[in-house]
Amino acid sequence: MKPADREEFFARLKAVMPEPQTELEYASPFELLVAVILSAQATDVGVNKATSRLFPAASTPQAILALGEEGLKDYIRAIGLFNAKARNIIETCRLLVERHGSEVPRDRAALEALPGVGRKTANVVLNTAFGEPTIAVDTHIFRVANRTGLAPGKTPLQVEQKLLRVVPAACRKDAHHWLILHGRYTCKARKPACPECIVRDLCSFKSKTPV
Ligand code: SF4
């Protein structure tokens, strides 16, 4: 995709989504971190349902430690991989208390040292809780970047690095949410809504759904 087309691509997404937000519900960087850990291979709707019960009962590392692993499981049992996620969240809470004064660190290496936190989760937290211009490449962004020709790549890391190079600087902070929401609701995996897509003429996907 040519630089002028990339500018136009993001200008159009911005026009329809001036202030894109995550669909995960949270009220602090810690709540966001827990929600993102829970969201691996789960829907935001399912995570929000669980955290709408969990956070009023426990919304700090100490409070979740006080619940204990079994107590935490009672709130997240409906979410896939809940056993492993409960274990990771408890261990993460312990490290936050011991090493970070119970705060979520604004630092990639420190975040990635927490159990259950990989590069993608660290990128989401840095971007959404702290406003850093990071781009977490999930399945939606990977698909949109490849189909459109915006930032083709074989792995999420390749796509992330390419996006960081080609996304116009002014769009980098919000690119993450624009691309996720575009992938989730328009450029869907099975049947992309190409006829209604606002970037159809800029997109180089060869198998666009016909009008
Ligand atoms: S035209 Fe189709 S394939 Fe291209 S971005 Fe839009 S929905 Fe996705």
PDB file of C-alpha atoms and ligand atoms in Angstrom:
ATOM      1  CA  MET A   1       0.000   0.000   0.000  1.00  0.00           C
ATOM      2  CA  LYS A   2       1.348   3.427  -0.973  1.00  0.00           C
ATOM      3  CA  PRO A   3       2.043   6.013   1.774  1.00  0.00           C
ATOM      4  CA  ALA A   4      -0.760   8.302   0.556  1.00  0.00           C
ATOM      5  CA  ASP A   5      -3.188   5.363   0.641  1.00  0.00           C
ATOM      6  CA  ARG A   6      -2.115   4.497   4.193  1.00  0.00           C
ATOM      7  CA  GLU A   7      -2.845   8.083   5.267  1.00  0.00           C
ATOM      8  CA  GLU A   8      -6.252   7.839   3.628  1.00  0.00           C
ATOM      9  CA  PHE A   9      -6.894   4.381   5.139  1.00  0.00           C
ATOM     10  CA  PHE A  10      -6.431   5.659   8.691  1.00  0.00           C
ATOM     11  CA  ALA A  11      -8.192   8.968   8.008  1.00  0.00           C
ATOM     12  CA  ARG A  12     -11.313   7.015   7.065  1.00  0.00           C
ATOM     13  CA  LEU A  13     -11.133   4.720  10.104  1.00  0.00           C
ATOM     14  CA  LYS A  14     -10.674   7.786  12.282  1.00  0.00           C
ATOM     15  CA  ALA A  15     -13.670   9.500  10.712  1.00  0.00           C
ATOM     16  CA  VAL A  16     -15.984   6.658  11.773  1.00  0.00           C
ATOM     17  CA  MET A  17     -14.213   5.888  15.074  1.00  0.00           C
ATOM     18  CA  PRO A  18     -12.789   9.191  16.390  1.00  0.00           C
ATOM     19  CA  GLU A  19     -11.954   7.760  19.820  1.00  0.00           C
ATOM     20  CA  PRO A  20     -11.596   4.000  19.530  1.00  0.00           C
ATOM     21  CA  GLN A  21     -11.613   2.106  22.816  1.00  0.00           C
ATOM     22  CA  THR A  22     -11.046  -1.448  23.939  1.00  0.00           C
ATOM     23  CA  GLU A  23     -14.240  -3.410  24.503  1.00  0.00           C
ATOM     24  CA  LEU A  24     -12.822  -4.871  27.710  1.00  0.00           C
ATOM     25  CA  GLU A  25     -14.257  -3.161  30.790  1.00  0.00           C
ATOM     26  CA  TYR A  26     -11.728  -1.895  33.342  1.00  0.00           C
ATOM     27  CA  ALA A  27     -11.192   0.973  35.746  1.00  0.00           C
ATOM     28  CA  SER A  28      -7.424   0.807  36.392  1.00  0.00           C
ATOM     29  CA  PRO A  29      -4.244  -0.506  34.740  1.00  0.00           C
ATOM     30  CA  PHE A  30      -4.431  -3.502  37.103  1.00  0.00           C
ATOM     31  CA  GLU A  31      -7.984  -4.366  36.083  1.00  0.00           C
ATOM     32  CA  LEU A  32      -6.978  -4.033  32.435  1.00  0.00           C
ATOM     33  CA  LEU A  33      -4.006  -6.350  32.960  1.00  0.00           C
ATOM     34  CA  VAL A  34      -6.224  -9.008  34.560  1.00  0.00           C
ATOM     35  CA  ALA A  35      -8.849  -8.638  31.827  1.00  0.00           C
ATOM     36  CA  VAL A  36      -6.244  -9.004  29.071  1.00  0.00           C
ATOM     37  CA  ILE A  37      -4.745 -12.114  30.699  1.00  0.00           C
ATOM     38  CA  LEU A  38      -8.257 -13.570  30.869  1.00  0.00           C
ATOM     39  CA  SER A  39      -9.004 -12.657  27.247  1.00  0.00           C
ATOM     40  CA  ALA A  40      -6.557 -15.116  25.648  1.00  0.00           C
ATOM     41  CA  GLN A  41      -8.696 -17.414  23.487  1.00  0.00           C
ATOM     42  CA  ALA A  42     -11.849 -15.948  25.034  1.00  0.00           C
ATOM     43  CA  THR A  43     -14.298 -13.272  23.931  1.00  0.00           C
ATOM     44  CA  ASP A  44     -14.356  -9.773  25.416  1.00  0.00           C
ATOM     45  CA  VAL A  45     -18.044 -10.334  26.218  1.00  0.00           C
ATOM     46  CA  GLY A  46     -17.213 -13.464  28.249  1.00  0.00           C
ATOM     47  CA  VAL A  47     -14.362 -11.705  30.052  1.00  0.00           C
ATOM     48  CA  ASN A  48     -16.552  -8.683  30.878  1.00  0.00           C
ATOM     49  CA  LYS A  49     -19.198 -10.986  32.300  1.00  0.00           C
ATOM     50  CA  ALA A  50     -16.645 -12.576  34.643  1.00  0.00           C
ATOM     51  CA  THR A  51     -14.898  -9.340  35.650  1.00  0.00           C
ATOM     52  CA  SER A  52     -18.230  -7.591  36.326  1.00  0.00           C
ATOM     53  CA  ARG A  53     -18.484  -9.967  39.301  1.00  0.00           C
ATOM     54  CA  LEU A  54     -14.781 -10.244  40.107  1.00  0.00           C
ATOM     55  CA  PHE A  55     -13.727  -6.574  40.199  1.00  0.00           C
ATOM     56  CA  PRO A  56     -16.366  -5.367  42.687  1.00  0.00           C
ATOM     57  CA  ALA A  57     -15.108  -8.141  44.999  1.00  0.00           C
ATOM     58  CA  ALA A  58     -11.372  -7.814  44.281  1.00  0.00           C
ATOM     59  CA  SER A  59      -9.731  -5.113  42.158  1.00  0.00           C
ATOM     60  CA  THR A  60      -6.186  -4.940  43.573  1.00  0.00           C
ATOM     61  CA  PRO A  61      -3.331  -7.452  43.658  1.00  0.00           C
ATOM     62  CA  GLN A  62      -3.731  -7.826  47.431  1.00  0.00           C
ATOM     63  CA  ALA A  63      -7.469  -8.440  47.179  1.00  0.00           C
ATOM     64  CA  ILE A  64      -7.024 -11.118  44.506  1.00  0.00           C
ATOM     65  CA  LEU A  65      -4.258 -12.740  46.569  1.00  0.00           C
ATOM     66  CA  ALA A  66      -6.677 -12.784  49.491  1.00  0.00           C
ATOM     67  CA  LEU A  67      -9.224 -14.636  47.343  1.00  0.00           C
ATOM     68  CA  GLY A  68      -6.625 -17.305  46.629  1.00  0.00           C
ATOM     69  CA  GLU A  69      -6.417 -19.442  43.507  1.00  0.00           C
ATOM     70  CA  GLU A  70      -9.558 -21.466  44.276  1.00  0.00           C
ATOM     71  CA  GLY A  71     -11.519 -18.351  45.223  1.00  0.00           C
ATOM     72  CA  LEU A  72     -10.458 -16.647  41.987  1.00  0.00           C
ATOM     73  CA  LYS A  73     -11.537 -19.668  39.945  1.00  0.00           C
ATOM     74  CA  ASP A  74     -15.082 -19.280  41.237  1.00  0.00           C
ATOM     75  CA  TYR A  75     -15.301 -15.986  39.289  1.00  0.00           C
ATOM     76  CA  ILE A  76     -13.588 -17.051  36.062  1.00  0.00           C
ATOM     77  CA  ARG A  77     -14.738 -20.658  35.684  1.00  0.00           C
ATOM     78  CA  ALA A  78     -16.760 -19.891  32.517  1.00  0.00           C
ATOM     79  CA  ILE A  79     -13.646 -18.659  30.688  1.00  0.00           C
ATOM     80  CA  GLY A  80     -11.488 -21.064  28.675  1.00  0.00           C
ATOM     81  CA  LEU A  81      -8.186 -22.171  30.251  1.00  0.00           C
ATOM     82  CA  PHE A  82      -9.379 -20.811  33.599  1.00  0.00           C
ATOM     83  CA  ASN A  83      -7.121 -23.091  35.655  1.00  0.00           C
ATOM     84  CA  ALA A  84      -3.926 -21.834  34.030  1.00  0.00           C
ATOM     85  CA  LYS A  85      -5.199 -18.255  33.988  1.00  0.00           C
ATOM     86  CA  ALA A  86      -6.007 -18.368  37.716  1.00  0.00           C
ATOM     87  CA  ARG A  87      -2.524 -19.680  38.454  1.00  0.00           C
ATOM     88  CA  ASN A  88      -0.904 -16.958  36.315  1.00  0.00           C
ATOM     89  CA  ILE A  89      -3.006 -14.152  37.785  1.00  0.00           C
ATOM     90  CA  ILE A  90      -2.222 -15.183  41.369  1.00  0.00           C
ATOM     91  CA  GLU A  91       1.496 -15.360  40.598  1.00  0.00           C
ATOM     92  CA  THR A  92       1.333 -12.032  38.744  1.00  0.00           C
ATOM     93  CA  CYS A  93      -0.371 -10.431  41.766  1.00  0.00           C
ATOM     94  CA  ARG A  94       2.349 -11.780  44.037  1.00  0.00           C
ATOM     95  CA  LEU A  95       5.090 -10.299  41.823  1.00  0.00           C
ATOM     96  CA  LEU A  96       3.283  -6.961  41.535  1.00  0.00           C
ATOM     97  CA  VAL A  97       3.166  -6.733  45.340  1.00  0.00           C
ATOM     98  CA  GLU A  98       6.749  -7.903  45.852  1.00  0.00           C
ATOM     99  CA  ARG A  99       8.501  -6.052  43.024  1.00  0.00           C
ATOM    100  CA  HIS A 100       6.330  -3.166  41.881  1.00  0.00           C
ATOM    101  CA  GLY A 101       4.640  -1.712  44.947  1.00  0.00           C
ATOM    102  CA  SER A 102       1.327  -3.277  43.804  1.00  0.00           C
ATOM    103  CA  GLU A 103       1.353  -1.126  40.642  1.00  0.00           C
ATOM    104  CA  VAL A 104       1.375  -2.293  37.039  1.00  0.00           C
ATOM    105  CA  PRO A 105       4.807  -1.363  35.624  1.00  0.00           C
ATOM    106  CA  ARG A 106       4.928   0.900  32.566  1.00  0.00           C
ATOM    107  CA  ASP A 107       7.791  -1.080  31.137  1.00  0.00           C
ATOM    108  CA  ARG A 108       7.802  -3.825  28.519  1.00  0.00           C
ATOM    109  CA  ALA A 109      10.469  -6.050  30.094  1.00  0.00           C
ATOM    110  CA  ALA A 110       8.863  -5.843  33.542  1.00  0.00           C
ATOM    111  CA  LEU A 111       5.435  -6.633  32.091  1.00  0.00           C
ATOM    112  CA  GLU A 112       6.702  -9.569  30.054  1.00  0.00           C
ATOM    113  CA  ALA A 113       8.348 -10.983  33.194  1.00  0.00           C
ATOM    114  CA  LEU A 114       4.871 -11.485  34.696  1.00  0.00           C
ATOM    115  CA  PRO A 115       3.288 -14.951  34.286  1.00  0.00           C
ATOM    116  CA  GLY A 116       0.646 -15.037  31.563  1.00  0.00           C
ATOM    117  CA  VAL A 117       1.955 -11.814  30.026  1.00  0.00           C
ATOM    118  CA  GLY A 118       3.527 -12.102  26.584  1.00  0.00           C
ATOM    119  CA  ARG A 119       4.422  -9.475  24.039  1.00  0.00           C
ATOM    120  CA  LYS A 120       0.808  -9.031  22.892  1.00  0.00           C
ATOM    121  CA  THR A 121      -0.552  -8.493  26.416  1.00  0.00           C
ATOM    122  CA  ALA A 122       2.297  -6.095  27.237  1.00  0.00           C
ATOM    123  CA  ASN A 123       1.519  -4.121  24.078  1.00  0.00           C
ATOM    124  CA  VAL A 124      -2.175  -3.882  24.979  1.00  0.00           C
ATOM    125  CA  VAL A 125      -1.412  -2.667  28.508  1.00  0.00           C
ATOM    126  CA  LEU A 126       1.235  -0.170  27.346  1.00  0.00           C
ATOM    127  CA  ASN A 127      -1.110   1.173  24.682  1.00  0.00           C
ATOM    128  CA  THR A 128      -4.460   1.152  26.423  1.00  0.00           C
ATOM    129  CA  ALA A 129      -3.542   1.846  30.048  1.00  0.00           C
ATOM    130  CA  PHE A 130      -0.556   4.143  29.427  1.00  0.00           C
ATOM    131  CA  GLY A 131      -1.151   5.638  25.972  1.00  0.00           C
ATOM    132  CA  GLU A 132       2.063   4.300  24.420  1.00  0.00           C
ATOM    133  CA  PRO A 133       2.089   3.980  20.602  1.00  0.00           C
ATOM    134  CA  THR A 134       2.403   0.182  20.643  1.00  0.00           C
ATOM    135  CA  ILE A 135       0.425  -2.166  18.391  1.00  0.00           C
ATOM    136  CA  ALA A 136      -0.583  -5.569  19.764  1.00  0.00           C
ATOM    137  CA  VAL A 137      -1.077  -7.893  16.820  1.00  0.00           C
ATOM    138  CA  ASP A 138      -3.966 -10.235  17.559  1.00  0.00           C
ATOM    139  CA  THR A 139      -5.796 -12.435  15.078  1.00  0.00           C
ATOM    140  CA  HIS A 140      -7.904  -9.505  13.782  1.00  0.00           C
ATOM    141  CA  ILE A 141      -4.990  -7.167  13.181  1.00  0.00           C
ATOM    142  CA  PHE A 142      -2.933  -9.953  11.614  1.00  0.00           C
ATOM    143  CA  ARG A 143      -5.754 -10.644   9.146  1.00  0.00           C
ATOM    144  CA  VAL A 144      -6.475  -7.001   8.288  1.00  0.00           C
ATOM    145  CA  ALA A 145      -2.794  -6.109   7.859  1.00  0.00           C
ATOM    146  CA  ASN A 146      -2.277  -9.029   5.479  1.00  0.00           C
ATOM    147  CA  ARG A 147      -5.493  -8.785   3.476  1.00  0.00           C
ATOM    148  CA  THR A 148      -5.329  -5.072   2.875  1.00  0.00           C
ATOM    149  CA  GLY A 149      -1.628  -5.041   2.052  1.00  0.00           C
ATOM    150  CA  LEU A 150      -1.068  -2.514   4.837  1.00  0.00           C
ATOM    151  CA  ALA A 151       1.641  -4.593   6.546  1.00  0.00           C
ATOM    152  CA  PRO A 152       1.897  -8.131   5.212  1.00  0.00           C
ATOM    153  CA  GLY A 153       3.861 -10.602   7.310  1.00  0.00           C
ATOM    154  CA  LYS A 154       4.100 -14.287   8.164  1.00  0.00           C
ATOM    155  CA  THR A 155       4.124 -13.887  11.941  1.00  0.00           C
ATOM    156  CA  PRO A 156       2.474 -11.473  14.395  1.00  0.00           C
ATOM    157  CA  LEU A 157       5.902 -10.039  15.227  1.00  0.00           C
ATOM    158  CA  GLN A 158       6.687  -9.350  11.561  1.00  0.00           C
ATOM    159  CA  VAL A 159       3.326  -7.636  11.141  1.00  0.00           C
ATOM    160  CA  GLU A 160       3.827  -5.612  14.331  1.00  0.00           C
ATOM    161  CA  GLN A 161       7.263  -4.407  13.247  1.00  0.00           C
ATOM    162  CA  LYS A 162       6.003  -3.516   9.799  1.00  0.00           C
ATOM    163  CA  LEU A 163       2.989  -1.662  11.191  1.00  0.00           C
ATOM    164  CA  LEU A 164       5.234   0.353  13.483  1.00  0.00           C
ATOM    165  CA  ARG A 165       7.201   1.402  10.395  1.00  0.00           C
ATOM    166  CA  VAL A 166       4.321   2.217   8.061  1.00  0.00           C
ATOM    167  CA  VAL A 167       1.461   3.550  10.215  1.00  0.00           C
ATOM    168  CA  PRO A 168       1.517   7.364  10.069  1.00  0.00           C
ATOM    169  CA  ALA A 169       3.003   8.670  13.332  1.00  0.00           C
ATOM    170  CA  ALA A 170      -0.132  10.588  14.284  1.00  0.00           C
ATOM    171  CA  CYS A 171      -2.194   7.380  14.018  1.00  0.00           C
ATOM    172  CA  ARG A 172       0.122   5.013  15.876  1.00  0.00           C
ATOM    173  CA  LYS A 173      -1.506   5.284  19.286  1.00  0.00           C
ATOM    174  CA  ASP A 174      -5.010   4.492  18.034  1.00  0.00           C
ATOM    175  CA  ALA A 175      -4.040   2.141  15.168  1.00  0.00           C
ATOM    176  CA  HIS A 176      -4.316  -0.853  17.497  1.00  0.00           C
ATOM    177  CA  HIS A 177      -7.998  -0.283  18.256  1.00  0.00           C
ATOM    178  CA  TRP A 178      -8.949   0.921  14.772  1.00  0.00           C
ATOM    179  CA  LEU A 179      -7.535  -2.231  13.212  1.00  0.00           C
ATOM    180  CA  ILE A 180      -9.024  -4.589  15.815  1.00  0.00           C
ATOM    181  CA  LEU A 181     -12.493  -3.075  15.520  1.00  0.00           C
ATOM    182  CA  HIS A 182     -12.282  -3.015  11.723  1.00  0.00           C
ATOM    183  CA  GLY A 183     -11.298  -6.702  11.762  1.00  0.00           C
ATOM    184  CA  ARG A 184     -13.915  -7.688  14.299  1.00  0.00           C
ATOM    185  CA  TYR A 185     -16.907  -6.002  12.678  1.00  0.00           C
ATOM    186  CA  THR A 186     -16.089  -5.467   8.987  1.00  0.00           C
ATOM    187  CA  CYS A 187     -13.073  -7.439   7.780  1.00  0.00           C
ATOM    188  CA  LYS A 188     -14.378 -10.592   9.466  1.00  0.00           C
ATOM    189  CA  ALA A 189     -12.487 -13.870   9.176  1.00  0.00           C
ATOM    190  CA  ARG A 190     -15.062 -15.988   7.348  1.00  0.00           C
ATOM    191  CA  LYS A 191     -16.995 -13.429   5.367  1.00  0.00           C
ATOM    192  CA  PRO A 192     -15.525  -9.943   5.195  1.00  0.00           C
ATOM    193  CA  ALA A 193     -18.143  -7.247   4.622  1.00  0.00           C
ATOM    194  CA  CYS A 194     -16.321  -5.860   1.589  1.00  0.00           C
ATOM    195  CA  PRO A 195     -19.378  -4.256  -0.057  1.00  0.00           C
ATOM    196  CA  GLU A 196     -19.862  -1.976   2.982  1.00  0.00           C
ATOM    197  CA  CYS A 197     -16.158  -1.543   3.764  1.00  0.00           C
ATOM    198  CA  ILE A 198     -15.010   2.067   3.871  1.00  0.00           C
ATOM    199  CA  VAL A 199     -11.482   1.202   2.722  1.00  0.00           C
ATOM    200  CA  ARG A 200     -12.512  -1.166  -0.056  1.00  0.00           C
ATOM    201  CA  ASP A 201     -10.858   0.848  -2.833  1.00  0.00           C
ATOM    202  CA  LEU A 202      -7.570   1.016  -0.888  1.00  0.00           C
ATOM    203  CA  CYS A 203      -7.500  -2.685   0.017  1.00  0.00           C
ATOM    204  CA  SER A 204      -5.545  -5.149  -2.101  1.00  0.00           C
ATOM    205  CA  PHE A 205      -7.319  -8.350  -0.940  1.00  0.00           C
ATOM    206  CA  LYS A 206      -7.846 -10.482  -4.041  1.00  0.00           C
ATOM    207  CA  SER A 207     -10.928 -12.353  -2.788  1.00  0.00           C
ATOM    208  CA  LYS A 208     -13.145  -9.452  -1.737  1.00  0.00           C
ATOM    209  CA  THR A 209     -16.757 -10.439  -1.244  1.00  0.00           C
ATOM    210  CA  PRO A 210     -18.705  -9.139  -4.268  1.00  0.00           C
ATOM    211  CA  VAL A 211     -21.184  -6.284  -4.100  1.00  0.00           C
TER     212      VAL A 211
HETATM  213  S1  SF4 B   1     -12.377  -4.608   1.381  1.00  0.00           S
HETATM  214 FE1  SF4 B   1     -12.870  -6.547   2.397  1.00  0.00          FE
HETATM  215  S2  SF4 B   1     -10.922  -7.571   2.696  1.00  0.00           S
HETATM  216 FE2  SF4 B   1     -10.500  -5.393   2.319  1.00  0.00          FE
HETATM  217  S3  SF4 B   1     -10.418  -4.438   4.356  1.00  0.00           S
HETATM  218 FE3  SF4 B   1     -12.471  -4.220   3.593  1.00  0.00          FE
HETATM  219  S4  SF4 B   1     -13.580  -5.963   4.435  1.00  0.00           S
HETATM  220 FE4  SF4 B   1     -11.385  -6.431   4.566  1.00  0.00          FE
END
